[in-house]
PDB file of C-alpha atoms in Angstrom:
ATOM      1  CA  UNK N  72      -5.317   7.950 -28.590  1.00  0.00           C
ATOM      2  CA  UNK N  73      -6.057   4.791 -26.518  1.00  0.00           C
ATOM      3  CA  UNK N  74      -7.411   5.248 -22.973  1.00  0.00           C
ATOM      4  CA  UNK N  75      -4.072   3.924 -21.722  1.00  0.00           C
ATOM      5  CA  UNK N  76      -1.778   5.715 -23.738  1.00  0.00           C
ATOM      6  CA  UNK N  77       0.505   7.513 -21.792  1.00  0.00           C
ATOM      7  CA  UNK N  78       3.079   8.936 -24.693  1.00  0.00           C
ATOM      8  CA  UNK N  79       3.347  12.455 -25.050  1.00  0.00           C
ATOM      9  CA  UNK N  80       2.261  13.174 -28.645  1.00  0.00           C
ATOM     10  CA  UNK N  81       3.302  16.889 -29.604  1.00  0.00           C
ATOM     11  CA  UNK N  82       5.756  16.405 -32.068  1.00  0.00           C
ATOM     12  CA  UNK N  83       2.824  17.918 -34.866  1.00  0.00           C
ATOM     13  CA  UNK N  84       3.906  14.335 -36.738  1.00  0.00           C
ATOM     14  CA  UNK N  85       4.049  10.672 -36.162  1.00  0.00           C
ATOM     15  CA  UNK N  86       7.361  10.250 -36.611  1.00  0.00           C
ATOM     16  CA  UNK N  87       8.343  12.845 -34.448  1.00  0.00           C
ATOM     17  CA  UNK N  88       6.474  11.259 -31.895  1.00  0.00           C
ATOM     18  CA  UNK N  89       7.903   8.161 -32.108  1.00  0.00           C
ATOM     19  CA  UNK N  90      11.148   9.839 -31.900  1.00  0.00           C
ATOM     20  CA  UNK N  91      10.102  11.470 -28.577  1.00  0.00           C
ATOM     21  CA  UNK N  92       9.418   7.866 -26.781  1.00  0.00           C
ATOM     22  CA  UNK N  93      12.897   8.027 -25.869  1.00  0.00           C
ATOM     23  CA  UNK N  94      12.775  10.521 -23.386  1.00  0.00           C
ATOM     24  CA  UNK N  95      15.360  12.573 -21.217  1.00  0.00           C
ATOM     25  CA  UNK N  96      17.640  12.798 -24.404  1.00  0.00           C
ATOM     26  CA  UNK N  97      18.835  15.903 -22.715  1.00  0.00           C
ATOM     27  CA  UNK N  98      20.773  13.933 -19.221  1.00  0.00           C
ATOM     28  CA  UNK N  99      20.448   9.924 -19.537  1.00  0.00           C
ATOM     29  CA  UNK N 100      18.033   8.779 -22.048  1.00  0.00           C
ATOM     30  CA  UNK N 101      14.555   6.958 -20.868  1.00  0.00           C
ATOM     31  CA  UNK N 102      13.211   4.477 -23.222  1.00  0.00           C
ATOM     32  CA  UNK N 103       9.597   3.939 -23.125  1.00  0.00           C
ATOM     33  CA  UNK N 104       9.360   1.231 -25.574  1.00  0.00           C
ATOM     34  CA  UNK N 105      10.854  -1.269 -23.062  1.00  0.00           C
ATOM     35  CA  UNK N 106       8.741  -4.073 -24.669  1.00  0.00           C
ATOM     36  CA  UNK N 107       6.989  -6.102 -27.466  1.00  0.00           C
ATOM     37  CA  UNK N 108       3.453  -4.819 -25.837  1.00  0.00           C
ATOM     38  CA  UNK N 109       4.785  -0.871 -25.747  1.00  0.00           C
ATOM     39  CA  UNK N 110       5.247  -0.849 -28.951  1.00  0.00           C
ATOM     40  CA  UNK N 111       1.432  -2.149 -30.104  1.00  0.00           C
ATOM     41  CA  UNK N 112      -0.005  -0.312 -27.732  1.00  0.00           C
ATOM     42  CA  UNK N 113       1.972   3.224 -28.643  1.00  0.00           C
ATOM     43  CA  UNK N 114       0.984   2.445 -32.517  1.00  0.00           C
ATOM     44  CA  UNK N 115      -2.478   1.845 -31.300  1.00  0.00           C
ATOM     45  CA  UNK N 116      -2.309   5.123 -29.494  1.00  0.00           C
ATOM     46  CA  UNK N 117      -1.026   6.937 -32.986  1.00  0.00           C
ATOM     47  CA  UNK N 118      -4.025   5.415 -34.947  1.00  0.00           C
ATOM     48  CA  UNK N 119      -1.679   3.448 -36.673  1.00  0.00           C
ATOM     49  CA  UNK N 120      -2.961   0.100 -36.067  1.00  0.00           C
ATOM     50  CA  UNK N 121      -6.333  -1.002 -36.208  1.00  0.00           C
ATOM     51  CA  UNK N 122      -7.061  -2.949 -33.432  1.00  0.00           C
ATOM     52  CA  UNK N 123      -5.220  -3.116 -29.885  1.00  0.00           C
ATOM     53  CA  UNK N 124      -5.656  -6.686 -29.428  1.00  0.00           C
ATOM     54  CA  UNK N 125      -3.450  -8.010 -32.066  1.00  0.00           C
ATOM     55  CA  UNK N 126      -0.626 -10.481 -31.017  1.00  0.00           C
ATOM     56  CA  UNK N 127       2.648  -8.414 -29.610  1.00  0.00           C
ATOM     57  CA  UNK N 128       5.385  -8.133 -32.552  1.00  0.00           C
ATOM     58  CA  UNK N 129       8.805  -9.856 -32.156  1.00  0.00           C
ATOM     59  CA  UNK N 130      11.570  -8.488 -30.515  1.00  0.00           C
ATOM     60  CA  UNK N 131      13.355  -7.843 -33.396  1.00  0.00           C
ATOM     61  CA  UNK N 132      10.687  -5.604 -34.731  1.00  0.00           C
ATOM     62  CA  UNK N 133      10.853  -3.860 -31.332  1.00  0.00           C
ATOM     63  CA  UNK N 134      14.506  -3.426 -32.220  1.00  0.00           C
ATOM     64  CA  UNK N 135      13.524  -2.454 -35.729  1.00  0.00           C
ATOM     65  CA  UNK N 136      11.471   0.139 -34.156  1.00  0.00           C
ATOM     66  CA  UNK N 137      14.062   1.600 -32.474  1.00  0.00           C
ATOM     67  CA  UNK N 138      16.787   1.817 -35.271  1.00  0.00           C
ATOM     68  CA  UNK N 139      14.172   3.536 -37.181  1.00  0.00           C
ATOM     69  CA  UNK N 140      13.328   5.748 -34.204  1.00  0.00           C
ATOM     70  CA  UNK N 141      17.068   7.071 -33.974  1.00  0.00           C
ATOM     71  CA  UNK N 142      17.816   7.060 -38.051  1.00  0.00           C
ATOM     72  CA  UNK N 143      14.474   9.960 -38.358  1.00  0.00           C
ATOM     73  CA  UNK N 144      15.698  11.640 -34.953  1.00  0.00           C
ATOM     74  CA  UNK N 145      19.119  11.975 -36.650  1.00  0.00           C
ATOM     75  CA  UNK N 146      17.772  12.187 -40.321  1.00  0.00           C
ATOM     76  CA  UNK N 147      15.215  14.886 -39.716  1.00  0.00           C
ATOM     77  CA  UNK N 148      17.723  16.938 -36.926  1.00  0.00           C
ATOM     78  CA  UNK N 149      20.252  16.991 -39.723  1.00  0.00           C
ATOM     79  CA  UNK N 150      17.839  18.357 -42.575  1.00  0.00           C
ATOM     80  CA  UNK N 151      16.849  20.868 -40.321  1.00  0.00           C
ATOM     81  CA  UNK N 152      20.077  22.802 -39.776  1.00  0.00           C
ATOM     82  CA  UNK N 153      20.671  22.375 -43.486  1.00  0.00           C
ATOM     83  CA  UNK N 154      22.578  19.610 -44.206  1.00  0.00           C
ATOM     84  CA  UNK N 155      22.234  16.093 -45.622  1.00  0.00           C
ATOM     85  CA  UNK N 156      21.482  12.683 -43.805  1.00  0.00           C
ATOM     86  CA  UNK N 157      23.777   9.598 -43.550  1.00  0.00           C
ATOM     87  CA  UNK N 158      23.423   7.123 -46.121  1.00  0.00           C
ATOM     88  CA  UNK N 159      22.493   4.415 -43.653  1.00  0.00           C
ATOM     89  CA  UNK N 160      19.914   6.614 -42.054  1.00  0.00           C
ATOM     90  CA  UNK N 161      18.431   6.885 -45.855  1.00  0.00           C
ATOM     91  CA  UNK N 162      18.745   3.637 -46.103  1.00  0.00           C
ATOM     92  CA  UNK N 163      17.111   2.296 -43.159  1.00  0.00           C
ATOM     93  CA  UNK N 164      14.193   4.695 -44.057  1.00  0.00           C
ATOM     94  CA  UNK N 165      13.799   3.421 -46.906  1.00  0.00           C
ATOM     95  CA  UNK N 166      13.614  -0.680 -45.817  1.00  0.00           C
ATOM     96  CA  UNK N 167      11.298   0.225 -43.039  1.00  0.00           C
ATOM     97  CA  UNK N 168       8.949   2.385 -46.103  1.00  0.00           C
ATOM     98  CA  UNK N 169       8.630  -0.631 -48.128  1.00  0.00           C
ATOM     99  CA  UNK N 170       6.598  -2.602 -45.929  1.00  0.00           C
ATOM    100  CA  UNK N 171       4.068  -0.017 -45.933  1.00  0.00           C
ATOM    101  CA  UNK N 172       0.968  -0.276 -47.556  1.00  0.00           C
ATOM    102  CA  UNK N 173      -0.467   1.225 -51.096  1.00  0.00           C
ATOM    103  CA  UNK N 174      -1.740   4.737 -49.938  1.00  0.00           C
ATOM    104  CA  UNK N 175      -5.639   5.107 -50.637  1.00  0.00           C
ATOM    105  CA  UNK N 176      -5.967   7.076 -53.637  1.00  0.00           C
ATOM    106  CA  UNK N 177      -9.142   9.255 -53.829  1.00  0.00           C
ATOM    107  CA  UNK N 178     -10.408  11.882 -55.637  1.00  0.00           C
ATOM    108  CA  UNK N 179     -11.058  15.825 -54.707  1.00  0.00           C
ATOM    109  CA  UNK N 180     -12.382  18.809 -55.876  1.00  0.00           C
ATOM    110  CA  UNK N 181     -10.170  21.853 -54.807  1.00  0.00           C
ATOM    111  CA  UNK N 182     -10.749  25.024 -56.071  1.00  0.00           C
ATOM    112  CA  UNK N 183     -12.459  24.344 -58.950  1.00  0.00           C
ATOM    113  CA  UNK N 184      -9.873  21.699 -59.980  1.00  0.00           C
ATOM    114  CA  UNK N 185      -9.939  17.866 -60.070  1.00  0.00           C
ATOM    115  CA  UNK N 186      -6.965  16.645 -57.589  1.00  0.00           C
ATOM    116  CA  UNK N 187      -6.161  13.479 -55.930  1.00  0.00           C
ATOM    117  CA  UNK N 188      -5.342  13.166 -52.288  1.00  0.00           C
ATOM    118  CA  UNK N 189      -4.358  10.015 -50.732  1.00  0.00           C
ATOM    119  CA  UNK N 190      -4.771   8.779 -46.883  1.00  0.00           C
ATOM    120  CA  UNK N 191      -2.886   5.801 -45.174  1.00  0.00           C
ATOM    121  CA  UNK N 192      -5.718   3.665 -43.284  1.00  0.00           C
ATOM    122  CA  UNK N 193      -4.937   2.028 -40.154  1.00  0.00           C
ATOM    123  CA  UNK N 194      -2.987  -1.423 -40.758  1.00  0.00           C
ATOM    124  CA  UNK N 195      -3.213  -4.755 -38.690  1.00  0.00           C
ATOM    125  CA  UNK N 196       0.389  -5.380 -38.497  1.00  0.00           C
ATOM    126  CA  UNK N 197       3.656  -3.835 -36.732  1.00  0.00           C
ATOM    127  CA  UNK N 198       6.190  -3.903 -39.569  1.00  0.00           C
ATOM    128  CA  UNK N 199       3.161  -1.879 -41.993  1.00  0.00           C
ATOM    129  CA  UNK N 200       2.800   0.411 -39.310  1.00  0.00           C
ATOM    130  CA  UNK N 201       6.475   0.978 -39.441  1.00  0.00           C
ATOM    131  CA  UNK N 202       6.186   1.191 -42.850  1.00  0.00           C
ATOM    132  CA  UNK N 203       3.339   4.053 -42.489  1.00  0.00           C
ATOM    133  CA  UNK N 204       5.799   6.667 -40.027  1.00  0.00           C
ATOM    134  CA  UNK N 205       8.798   6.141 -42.402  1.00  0.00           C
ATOM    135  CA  UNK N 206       6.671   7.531 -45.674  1.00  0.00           C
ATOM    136  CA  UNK N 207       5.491  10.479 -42.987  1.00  0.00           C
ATOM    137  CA  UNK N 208       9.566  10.628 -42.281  1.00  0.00           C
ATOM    138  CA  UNK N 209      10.303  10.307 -45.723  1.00  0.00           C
ATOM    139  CA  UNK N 210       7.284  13.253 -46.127  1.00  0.00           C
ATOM    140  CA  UNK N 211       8.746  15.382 -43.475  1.00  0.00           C
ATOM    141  CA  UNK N 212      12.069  15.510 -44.462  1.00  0.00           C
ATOM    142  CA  UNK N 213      11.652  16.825 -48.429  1.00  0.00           C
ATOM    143  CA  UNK N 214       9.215  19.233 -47.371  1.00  0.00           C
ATOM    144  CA  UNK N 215       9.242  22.940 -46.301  1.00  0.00           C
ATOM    145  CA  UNK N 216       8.541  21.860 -42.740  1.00  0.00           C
ATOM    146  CA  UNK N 217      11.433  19.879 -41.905  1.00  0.00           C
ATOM    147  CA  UNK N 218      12.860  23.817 -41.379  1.00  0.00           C
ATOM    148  CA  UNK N 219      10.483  24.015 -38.308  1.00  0.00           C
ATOM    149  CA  UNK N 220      10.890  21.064 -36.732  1.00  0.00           C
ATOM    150  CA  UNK N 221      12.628  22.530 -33.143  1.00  0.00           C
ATOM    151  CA  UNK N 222      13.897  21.151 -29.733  1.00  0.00           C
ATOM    152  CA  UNK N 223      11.752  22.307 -26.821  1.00  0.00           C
ATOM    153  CA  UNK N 224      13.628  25.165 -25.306  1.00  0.00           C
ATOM    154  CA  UNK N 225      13.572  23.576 -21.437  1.00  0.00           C
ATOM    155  CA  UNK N 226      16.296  22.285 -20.739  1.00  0.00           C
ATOM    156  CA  UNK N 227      15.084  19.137 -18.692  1.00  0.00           C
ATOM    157  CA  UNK N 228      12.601  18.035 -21.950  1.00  0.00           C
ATOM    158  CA  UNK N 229      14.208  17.686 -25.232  1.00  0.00           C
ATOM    159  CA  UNK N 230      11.076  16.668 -27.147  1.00  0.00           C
ATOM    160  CA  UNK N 231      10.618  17.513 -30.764  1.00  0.00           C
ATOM    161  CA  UNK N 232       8.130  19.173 -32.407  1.00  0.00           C
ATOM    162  CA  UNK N 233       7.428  20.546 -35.579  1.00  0.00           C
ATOM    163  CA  UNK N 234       7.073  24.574 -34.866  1.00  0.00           C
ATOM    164  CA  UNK N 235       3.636  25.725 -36.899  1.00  0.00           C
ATOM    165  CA  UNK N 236       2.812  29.031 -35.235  1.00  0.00           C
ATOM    166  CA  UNK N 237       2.532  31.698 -37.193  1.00  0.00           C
ATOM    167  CA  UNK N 238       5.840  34.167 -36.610  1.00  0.00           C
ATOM    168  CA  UNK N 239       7.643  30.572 -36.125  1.00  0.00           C
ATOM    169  CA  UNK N 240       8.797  31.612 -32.430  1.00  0.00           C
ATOM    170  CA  UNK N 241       7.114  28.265 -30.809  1.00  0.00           C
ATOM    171  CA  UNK N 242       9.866  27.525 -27.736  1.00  0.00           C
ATOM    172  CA  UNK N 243       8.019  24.738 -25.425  1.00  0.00           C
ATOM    173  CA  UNK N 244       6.843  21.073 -26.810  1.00  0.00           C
ATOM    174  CA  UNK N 245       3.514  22.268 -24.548  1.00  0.00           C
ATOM    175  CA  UNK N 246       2.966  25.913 -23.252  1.00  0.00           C
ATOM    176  CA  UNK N 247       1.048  23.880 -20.618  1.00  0.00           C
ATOM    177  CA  UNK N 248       3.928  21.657 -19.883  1.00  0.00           C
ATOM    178  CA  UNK N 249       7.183  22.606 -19.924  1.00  0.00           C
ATOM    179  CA  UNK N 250       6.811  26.311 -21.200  1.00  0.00           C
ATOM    180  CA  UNK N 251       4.370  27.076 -17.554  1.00  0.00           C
ATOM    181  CA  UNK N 252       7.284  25.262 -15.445  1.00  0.00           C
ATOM    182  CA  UNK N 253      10.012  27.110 -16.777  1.00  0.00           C
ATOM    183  CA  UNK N 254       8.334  30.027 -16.473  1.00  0.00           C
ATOM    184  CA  UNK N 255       7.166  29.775 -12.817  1.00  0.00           C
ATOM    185  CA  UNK N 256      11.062  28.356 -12.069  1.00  0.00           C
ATOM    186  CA  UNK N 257      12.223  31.760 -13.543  1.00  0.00           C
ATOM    187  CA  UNK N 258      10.349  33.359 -11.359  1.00  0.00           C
ATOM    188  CA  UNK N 259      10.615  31.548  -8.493  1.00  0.00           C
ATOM    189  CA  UNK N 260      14.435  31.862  -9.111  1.00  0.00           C
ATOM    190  CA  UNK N 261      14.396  35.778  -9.594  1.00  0.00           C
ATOM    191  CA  UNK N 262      12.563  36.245  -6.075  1.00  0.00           C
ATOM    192  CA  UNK N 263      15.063  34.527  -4.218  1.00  0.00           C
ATOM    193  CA  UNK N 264      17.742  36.358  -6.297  1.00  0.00           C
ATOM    194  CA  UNK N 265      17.839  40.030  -4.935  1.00  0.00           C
ATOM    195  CA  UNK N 266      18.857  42.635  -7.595  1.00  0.00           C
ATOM    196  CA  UNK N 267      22.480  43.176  -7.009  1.00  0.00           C
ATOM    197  CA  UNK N 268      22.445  46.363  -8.962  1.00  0.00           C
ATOM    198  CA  UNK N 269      19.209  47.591  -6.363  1.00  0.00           C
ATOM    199  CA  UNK N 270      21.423  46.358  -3.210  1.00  0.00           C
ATOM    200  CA  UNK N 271      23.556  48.680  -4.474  1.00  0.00           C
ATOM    201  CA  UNK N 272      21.669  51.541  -5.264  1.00  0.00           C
ATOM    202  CA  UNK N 273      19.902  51.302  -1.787  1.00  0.00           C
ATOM    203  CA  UNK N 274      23.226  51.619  -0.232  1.00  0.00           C
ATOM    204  CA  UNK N 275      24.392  54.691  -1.790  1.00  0.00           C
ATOM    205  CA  UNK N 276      21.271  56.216  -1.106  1.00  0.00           C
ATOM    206  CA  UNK N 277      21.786  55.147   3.130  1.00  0.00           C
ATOM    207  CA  UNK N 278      23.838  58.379   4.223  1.00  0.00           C
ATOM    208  CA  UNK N 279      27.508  57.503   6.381  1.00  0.00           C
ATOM    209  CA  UNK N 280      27.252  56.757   9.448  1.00  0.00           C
TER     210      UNK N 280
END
């Protein structure tokens, strides 16, 4: 993450995180990629370019980015509960994928067996790195995980997040963000709400007057 990266990056996977630059999705939605220079600096910040000074993209790959952003908000939301995408969110997906580059092919030993792996290497261009968070997308959505990906439970957030706890009951995009503020609000909100069943009880226990 670049020193002046001030995304929130707990979605669990890049394209989950770009999805969560539009904040507030929950009351009137905030973009944060308001400009060309956003979006090389928030690719910087995701490792997905190599260097930070490169020339700003175009404003229609800004747009680009956004249209992908919504299409894997929408895509993965919809796998999630079960059900398929949209054709044009498959399509766009698969556009933005083709400008990616060759993934790295190596070879690994794992238990006992020879196995490939390959890993996607930081690119010097906006479009690749485009490219690169559609094939994690495109990763996302045929695997097992897309059935964890969750909305964080406050209801002034909306971030997603792909839930990898162990029993699966992950509520908060951060326990240090939004699950400790909703928490202390609870409370907050039960001590100036007195117990209407106690009121009662403490009255029936007063003897008539």
């Amino acid at each position: 993450m670049a020193p002046t990266d001030e995304w929130i990056r707990d979605g669990g996977r890049v394209c989950l995180d770009l999805a969560n630059t539009l904040r507030d999705r929950w009351s009137v939605p905030h973009e944060t990629l308001v400009d060309p220079s956003d979006l090389t600096r928030w690719l910087h910040g995701a490792g997905l370019l190599a260097t930070e000074g490169l020339p700003s993209p175009s404003d229609a790959t800004l747009h680009q980015a956004r249209l992908l952003r919504e299409a894997i908000d929408r895509a993965v939301l919809t796998t999630a509960e079960g059900r398929l995408p949209t054709q044009d969110d498959i399509n766009l997906i698969n556009e933005t994928v083709a400008a990616a580059p060759r993934p790295l092919l190596q070879l690994t030993i794992t238990d006992d067996h020879l196995t490939t792996s390959s890993t996607d290497t930081p690119v010097n261009d906006a479009t690749a790195a485009l490219g690169l968070i559609a094939r994690d997308a495109i990763d996302l959505l045929v695997s097992p995980e897309v059935t964890r990906v969750r909305v964080c439970a406050s209801d002034r957030c909306g971030l997603r997040f792909v839930d990898r706890s162990q029993g699966g009951r992950r509520r908060w995009c951060s326990m240090s963000r939004c699950g400790n503020r909703t928490k202390a609000q609870r409370h907050h909100l039960r001590l100036r709400t007195p117990d209407t069943n106690d009121s009662a009880a403490g009255m029936e226990d007063k003897p008539y007057p």
